[in-house]
Coordinates of C-alpha atoms and ligand atoms in Angstrom, one line a residue:
X808 CA 62.3 175.2 74.1
X809 CA 65.8 176.1 73.4
X810 CA 65.9 176.9 77.4
X811 CA 64.7 173.7 78.4
X812 CA 67.1 171.8 76.1
X813 CA 69.9 173.7 77.9
X814 CA 68.5 173.1 81.4
X815 CA 68.7 169.3 80.4
X816 CA 72.1 169.8 79.2
X817 CA 73.3 171.6 82.2
X818 CA 71.9 169.1 84.9
X819 CA 72.4 166.3 83.0
X820 CA 76.4 166.8 82.8
X821 CA 76.5 167.7 86.3
X822 CA 74.7 164.3 87.1
X823 CA 77.1 162.5 85.0
X824 CA 80.1 163.6 86.5
X825 CA 78.9 163.3 89.9
X826 CA 78.0 159.6 89.0
X827 CA 79.5 157.3 91.7
X828 CA 79.2 154.1 89.7
X829 CA 78.2 152.1 86.6
X830 CA 74.7 151.6 88.0
X831 CA 74.1 154.9 88.5
X832 CA 75.6 155.9 85.1
X833 CA 73.5 153.8 83.3
X834 CA 70.3 155.2 85.1
X835 CA 71.2 158.5 83.9
X836 CA 71.6 157.1 80.4
X837 CA 68.1 156.0 80.5
X838 CA 67.0 159.1 82.3
X839 CA 68.1 161.4 79.3
X840 CA 68.8 159.3 76.1
X841 CA 66.2 156.4 76.7
X842 CA 63.1 156.0 74.8
X843 CA 61.2 157.6 77.5
X844 CA 64.3 160.0 78.2
X845 CA 63.8 163.6 78.9
X846 CA 65.7 164.5 75.5
X847 CA 63.5 162.3 73.4
X848 CA 60.3 163.8 74.9
X849 CA 61.9 167.2 73.5
X850 CA 62.0 165.6 70.0
X851 CA 58.6 164.6 70.3
X852 CA 57.3 168.0 71.2
X853 CA 59.0 169.4 67.7
X854 CA 55.9 168.8 65.9
X855 CA 54.5 171.9 67.7
X856 CA 57.2 173.9 66.3
X857 CA 57.1 176.4 63.1
X858 CA 59.2 174.7 59.9
X859 CA 61.7 177.5 60.7
X860 CA 62.5 176.7 64.1
X861 CA 62.4 172.5 63.6
X862 CA 65.8 172.0 62.1
X863 CA 67.5 174.7 64.6
X864 CA 66.0 172.8 67.5
X865 CA 66.6 169.5 65.8
X866 CA 70.3 169.9 65.5
X867 CA 70.6 171.6 69.0
X868 CA 69.2 168.5 70.3
X869 CA 71.5 166.0 68.1
X870 CA 74.4 168.0 69.5
X871 CA 73.2 167.8 72.8
X872 CA 72.7 164.1 72.5
X873 CA 76.1 163.3 71.0
X874 CA 77.5 165.4 73.4
X875 CA 75.9 163.5 76.4
X876 CA 76.8 160.3 74.8
X877 CA 80.5 161.0 74.7
X878 CA 80.4 162.4 78.3
X879 CA 78.7 159.2 79.6
X880 CA 81.3 156.9 77.5
X881 CA 84.0 158.7 79.0
X882 CA 82.8 158.5 82.5
X883 CA 82.0 155.0 81.9
X884 CA 85.5 154.4 80.9
X885 CA 86.7 156.2 84.2
X886 CA 84.6 154.4 86.5
X887 CA 85.3 151.0 84.9
X888 CA 89.0 151.6 85.3
X889 CA 88.6 152.8 89.0
X890 CA 86.6 149.5 89.8
X891 CA 89.5 147.5 88.4
X892 CA 92.1 149.5 90.2
X893 CA 89.8 148.8 93.7
X894 CA 89.6 145.2 92.8
X895 CA 93.6 144.8 92.3
X896 CA 93.9 146.6 95.5
X897 CA 91.6 144.6 97.5
X898 CA 92.8 141.1 96.0
X899 CA 96.6 142.0 96.4
X900 CA 98.4 138.8 97.7
X901 CA 100.5 139.5 100.6
X902 CA 103.7 137.6 100.0
X903 CA 105.0 138.3 103.4
X904 CA 102.2 136.2 105.2
X905 CA 103.4 132.8 106.2
X906 CA 102.6 130.0 104.0
X907 CA 100.8 126.9 104.8
X908 CA 103.2 124.2 105.5
X909 CA 103.7 121.7 102.8
X910 CA 104.9 118.2 104.3
X911 CA 108.0 117.0 102.6
X912 CA 108.4 113.2 102.0
X913 CA 111.4 111.3 103.0
X914 CA 113.7 108.6 101.6
X915 CA 113.0 104.9 103.0
X916 CA 115.8 103.7 105.1
X917 CA 116.2 100.6 103.0
X918 CA 116.3 103.3 99.7
X919 CA 118.8 105.2 101.4
X920 CA 121.1 102.3 102.0
X921 CA 120.6 101.2 98.4
X922 CA 121.6 104.8 97.2
X923 CA 124.7 104.7 99.5
X924 CA 125.9 101.4 98.5
X925 CA 125.4 102.2 95.0
X926 CA 127.3 105.2 95.3
X927 CA 130.1 103.3 97.2
X928 CA 130.5 100.4 94.6
X929 CA 130.3 102.7 91.5
X930 CA 133.1 104.8 93.2
X931 CA 135.3 101.4 93.3
X932 CA 134.4 100.6 89.3
X933 CA 131.4 98.5 89.9
X934 CA 128.2 98.5 87.5
X935 CA 124.9 98.5 89.0
X936 CA 122.7 95.8 87.3
X937 CA 118.9 94.4 87.7
X938 CA 117.5 91.4 87.4
X939 CA 113.7 90.1 87.4
X940 CA 112.0 89.2 90.8
X941 CA 109.9 86.7 89.1
X942 CA 113.1 84.1 88.5
X943 CA 113.2 80.7 87.0
X944 CA 114.4 77.6 88.8
X945 CA 117.2 77.6 86.2
X946 CA 118.7 80.9 87.2
X947 CA 117.6 80.7 91.0
X948 CA 119.4 77.4 91.7
X949 CA 120.4 75.2 88.8
X950 CA 123.0 77.6 87.5
X951 CA 124.2 78.1 90.7
X952 CA 125.2 74.8 91.3
X953 CA 121.8 73.8 93.3
X954 CA 120.4 71.1 91.2
X955 CA 116.6 69.8 91.8
X956 CA 116.8 67.7 94.9
X957 CA 119.8 69.3 96.2
X958 CA 119.7 69.4 100.1
X959 CA 120.7 73.0 100.6
X960 CA 117.6 74.1 98.8
X961 CA 115.9 73.6 102.1
X962 CA 117.8 76.8 103.1
X963 CA 115.5 79.0 101.3
X964 CA 111.8 78.2 101.6
X965 CA 110.6 79.6 98.3
X966 CA 107.3 80.6 96.5
X967 CA 107.1 79.0 93.3
X968 CA 104.2 80.3 90.8
X969 CA 104.8 77.3 88.6
X970 CA 107.2 74.5 88.4
X971 CA 109.7 76.6 86.7
X972 CA 109.2 80.2 87.8
X973 CA 109.4 81.4 91.5
X974 CA 109.7 84.6 93.1
X975 CA 113.4 84.9 93.5
X976 CA 114.7 83.8 96.8
X977 CA 118.1 85.4 96.5
X978 CA 119.9 88.1 94.1
X979 CA 122.6 85.6 93.5
X980 CA 120.3 84.6 90.3
X981 CA 121.8 87.9 88.8
X982 CA 125.3 86.2 89.1
X983 CA 124.1 83.5 86.7
X984 CA 122.5 86.2 84.3
X985 CA 125.5 88.5 84.1
X986 CA 128.0 85.7 83.6
X987 CA 125.8 84.5 80.6
X988 CA 125.0 87.6 79.2
X989 CA 129.0 88.6 79.2
X990 CA 129.8 86.7 76.0
X991 CA 133.1 88.7 75.2
X992 CA 134.4 87.9 78.9
X993 CA 135.5 91.3 79.9
X994 CA 136.1 91.6 83.5
X995 CA 132.8 91.5 85.7
X996 CA 132.7 93.9 88.6
X997 CA 129.0 94.3 89.5
X998 CA 126.4 94.9 92.1
X999 CA 122.8 94.3 92.0
X1000 CA 120.0 95.5 94.6
X1001 CA 116.2 94.3 94.9
X1002 CA 113.5 92.5 96.4
X1003 CA 113.7 88.9 97.3
X1004 CA 111.2 86.6 98.9
X1005 CA 111.1 83.7 101.1
X1006 CA 108.5 82.0 103.4
X1007 CA 109.3 83.5 106.8
X1008 CA 108.0 86.0 108.7
X1009 CA 109.2 87.1 112.4
X1010 CA 110.8 90.0 113.9
X1011 CA 114.1 89.6 112.1
X1012 CA 112.7 88.0 108.9
X1013 CA 110.2 88.9 106.4
X1014 CA 108.6 87.4 103.2
X1015 CA 109.7 90.1 101.5
X1016 CA 113.0 91.8 102.0
X1017 CA 116.0 93.2 100.1
X1018 CA 119.6 91.7 99.1
X1019 CA 122.6 93.3 97.6
X1020 CA 124.8 90.9 95.6
X1021 CA 128.0 91.7 94.5
X1022 CA 130.2 89.8 91.9
X1023 CA 133.8 90.1 90.4
X1024 CA 135.2 87.9 87.8
X1025 CA 138.6 88.3 86.1
X1026 CA 141.3 86.4 84.1
X1027 CA 143.2 83.8 86.6
X1028 CA 146.5 86.0 86.1
X1029 CA 144.8 89.1 87.5
X1030 CA 144.6 86.9 90.9
X1031 CA 141.3 88.3 92.3
X1032 CA 141.8 86.7 95.9
X1033 CA 140.2 86.2 99.2
X1034 CA 142.4 89.3 100.0
X1035 CA 140.3 91.3 97.8
X1036 CA 137.1 90.2 98.9
X1037 CA 138.2 90.9 102.5
X1038 CA 139.1 94.6 101.7
X1039 CA 136.0 95.2 99.6
X1040 CA 133.9 93.7 102.4
X1041 CA 135.8 95.7 105.0
X1042 CA 135.3 99.2 103.0
X1043 CA 131.5 98.0 102.3
X1044 CA 130.7 97.5 106.0
X1045 CA 132.7 100.6 107.4
X1046 CA 131.2 103.0 105.0
X1047 CA 127.6 101.8 105.1
X1048 CA 127.0 100.3 108.8
X1049 CA 129.8 102.0 110.9
X1050 CA 133.2 103.4 110.9
X1051 CA 134.8 101.4 113.8
X1052 CA 133.4 98.0 112.9
X1053 CA 135.6 94.9 112.7
X1054 CA 135.2 91.7 110.5
X1055 CA 135.4 88.3 111.3
X1056 CA 135.2 85.4 108.5
X1057 CA 133.7 82.3 109.6
X1058 CA 134.0 79.1 107.3
X1059 CA 130.5 78.4 106.0
X1060 CA 128.7 76.6 103.1
X1061 CA 127.1 78.0 100.1
X1062 CA 126.4 75.9 97.0
X1063 CA 128.0 78.6 94.6
X1064 CA 131.0 79.6 96.6
X1065 CA 133.9 77.5 97.5
X1066 CA 135.3 78.1 100.0
X1067 CA 132.5 80.0 101.7
X1068 CA 132.2 82.2 104.4
X1069 CA 129.8 84.1 106.8
X1070 CA 131.1 87.5 107.9
X1071 CA 130.4 88.7 111.1
X1072 CA 130.8 92.6 112.6
X1073 CA 131.2 93.9 115.6
X1074 CA 128.3 93.9 117.6
X1075 CA 127.0 97.7 117.3
X1076 CA 125.0 97.5 120.5
X1077 CA 127.9 96.5 122.9
X1078 CA 130.7 97.2 121.0
X1079 CA 132.0 93.6 121.1
X1080 CA 131.8 93.2 124.9
X1081 CA 129.1 90.9 124.6
X1082 CA 125.2 91.4 125.3
X1083 CA 121.8 90.2 124.6
X1084 CA 121.8 91.2 120.9
X1085 CA 124.9 89.4 120.1
X1086 CA 124.1 86.3 122.4
X1087 CA 127.2 87.4 124.3
X1088 CA 129.5 86.4 121.4
X1089 CA 130.4 90.2 120.5
X1090 CA 129.5 89.6 116.8
X1091 CA 126.7 89.7 114.5
X1092 CA 126.4 87.7 111.3
X1093 CA 125.9 89.9 108.4
X1094 CA 127.0 88.5 105.0
X1095 CA 127.6 85.6 103.0
X1096 CA 130.7 85.4 100.7
X1097 CA 133.0 83.2 98.9
X1098 CA 135.3 82.6 95.9
X1099 CA 132.9 81.6 92.8
X1100 CA 132.3 77.9 92.8
X1101 CA 134.1 76.2 89.4
X1102 CA 131.0 74.5 88.7
X1103 CA 129.0 77.9 88.5
X1104 CA 132.0 79.5 86.2
X1105 CA 131.6 76.3 83.9
X1106 CA 127.7 76.3 84.1
X1107 CA 127.7 80.1 83.0
X1108 CA 130.3 80.1 80.4
X1109 CA 133.6 80.6 81.9
X1110 CA 136.4 78.4 81.9
X1111 CA 137.4 77.8 85.8
X1112 CA 141.0 77.4 84.7
X1113 CA 141.1 80.8 83.3
X1114 CA 138.8 82.8 85.1
X1115 CA 138.0 83.4 88.8
X1116 CA 136.4 85.6 91.3
X1117 CA 134.8 86.6 94.3
X1118 CA 130.9 87.0 95.3
X1119 CA 129.2 88.3 98.5
X1120 CA 125.7 88.9 99.3
X1121 CA 123.5 90.2 102.1
X1122 CA 120.3 91.3 103.4
X1123 CA 119.8 95.3 103.0
X1124 CA 116.8 95.4 105.8
X1125 CA 119.3 93.9 108.3
X1126 CA 121.8 96.7 107.3
X1127 CA 119.0 99.3 107.9
X1128 CA 118.2 97.9 111.2
X1129 CA 121.7 97.9 112.5
X1130 CA 122.5 101.4 111.1
X1131 CA 119.0 103.0 112.4
X1132 CA 118.5 100.7 115.3
X1133 CA 115.3 99.3 114.1
X1134 CA 114.3 96.5 116.5
X1135 CA 111.4 95.0 114.2
X1136 CA 111.8 94.2 110.6
X1137 CA 108.1 94.5 109.9
X1138 CA 108.3 98.4 110.7
X1139 CA 110.2 98.6 107.1
X1140 CA 107.0 97.8 105.7
X1141 CA 103.8 98.6 107.6
X1142 CA 104.0 102.1 106.1
X1143 CA 103.4 103.9 109.3
X1144 CA 104.4 107.6 108.8
X1145 CA 105.3 108.0 112.4
X1146 CA 107.9 105.3 111.6
X1147 CA 109.2 106.8 108.5
X1148 CA 108.9 110.5 109.3
X1149 CA 111.7 109.6 111.9
X1150 CA 114.2 109.2 108.8
X1151 CA 113.4 112.7 107.4
X1152 CA 116.9 113.8 106.3
X1153 CA 118.3 111.9 109.2
X1154 CA 121.8 111.4 107.4
X1155 CA 122.0 115.0 106.4
X1156 CA 121.6 117.0 109.5
Ligands
LIG2604 N1 122.9 84.2 98.1 C1 123.1 83.9 99.7 C2 122.0 84.1 100.4 O1 121.0 84.8 100.3 C3 124.3 85.1 100.0 C4 125.6 84.9 99.2 C5 125.7 85.5 98.2 C6 126.7 83.9 99.6 C7 126.9 85.6 97.5 C8 127.8 83.8 99.2 C9 127.9 84.6 97.9 O2 121.8 83.4 101.8

């Protein structure tokens, strides 16, 4: 019987050492140590032994059993490690493979211009302020010297929500808000950019568009003059639309400025020679501007004998059209990626 046990030990040890994977190892465990295993069978045969032999064989079987269990455990750990290493090897990421291309978005042309304008005016000491798009008749018109029934209201076809509330037709509404909020009467130098709404829709007009508004107010003795307005707008136009452009001031009418001007710039298409875009004049109208009307100062808490200043406003979408040569304003709103992709990092190149 001793012989038999030693033989079992020998063959099982060899088989365990040769086991290729965990499955084979488990089969070996069952084969030798399981309930119907070979060692268990030996133990069962012990009943035929003499009382003297029993403890000897018993302890031999136990020793072999312990030894095999130990070897199986060690082999199991080794196989597990090998399998893990194999997995790590097979799942290794090749960081030198080219990646799938992620598509980067780009800034909308209107956003680009707004950011450029804000940078420019902040560099000249202006604040950037905000106003509501749902505006009251009071701030959009009345406080800008446009009482109810004023004929100049017809210049801006509006979307009214109620009798008092409308979608603002001009960022000029923020002029009144800024003046009224400035109870300390500190100097005002502000611009505001944002959406405006009018009932119109064609290649150069959209029912929703964007405006920039500028307002400067200071004590009379500081002499904020038309010359300052001209100088400011010259910098504005040359930085934002084109360095070689000239400006032309034409007398015009706005209820909230007096005198009022429409400001033209050299036609960017023909350089001033005259073409179909500028209707052979060599000029394209870009801005509205003027000296703040005394009534507006008065209505918004300023004494016109003590304070004065200038204001200007223009459509940002039109500036975008000039700067990028866009022929139809509606492209700016239809969200066609083929259009938008063309502005991908355009100014940074
Ligand atoms: N708000 C005017 C418009 O929308 C533009 C403007 C602004 C004119 C400020 C003069 C001063 O047409």
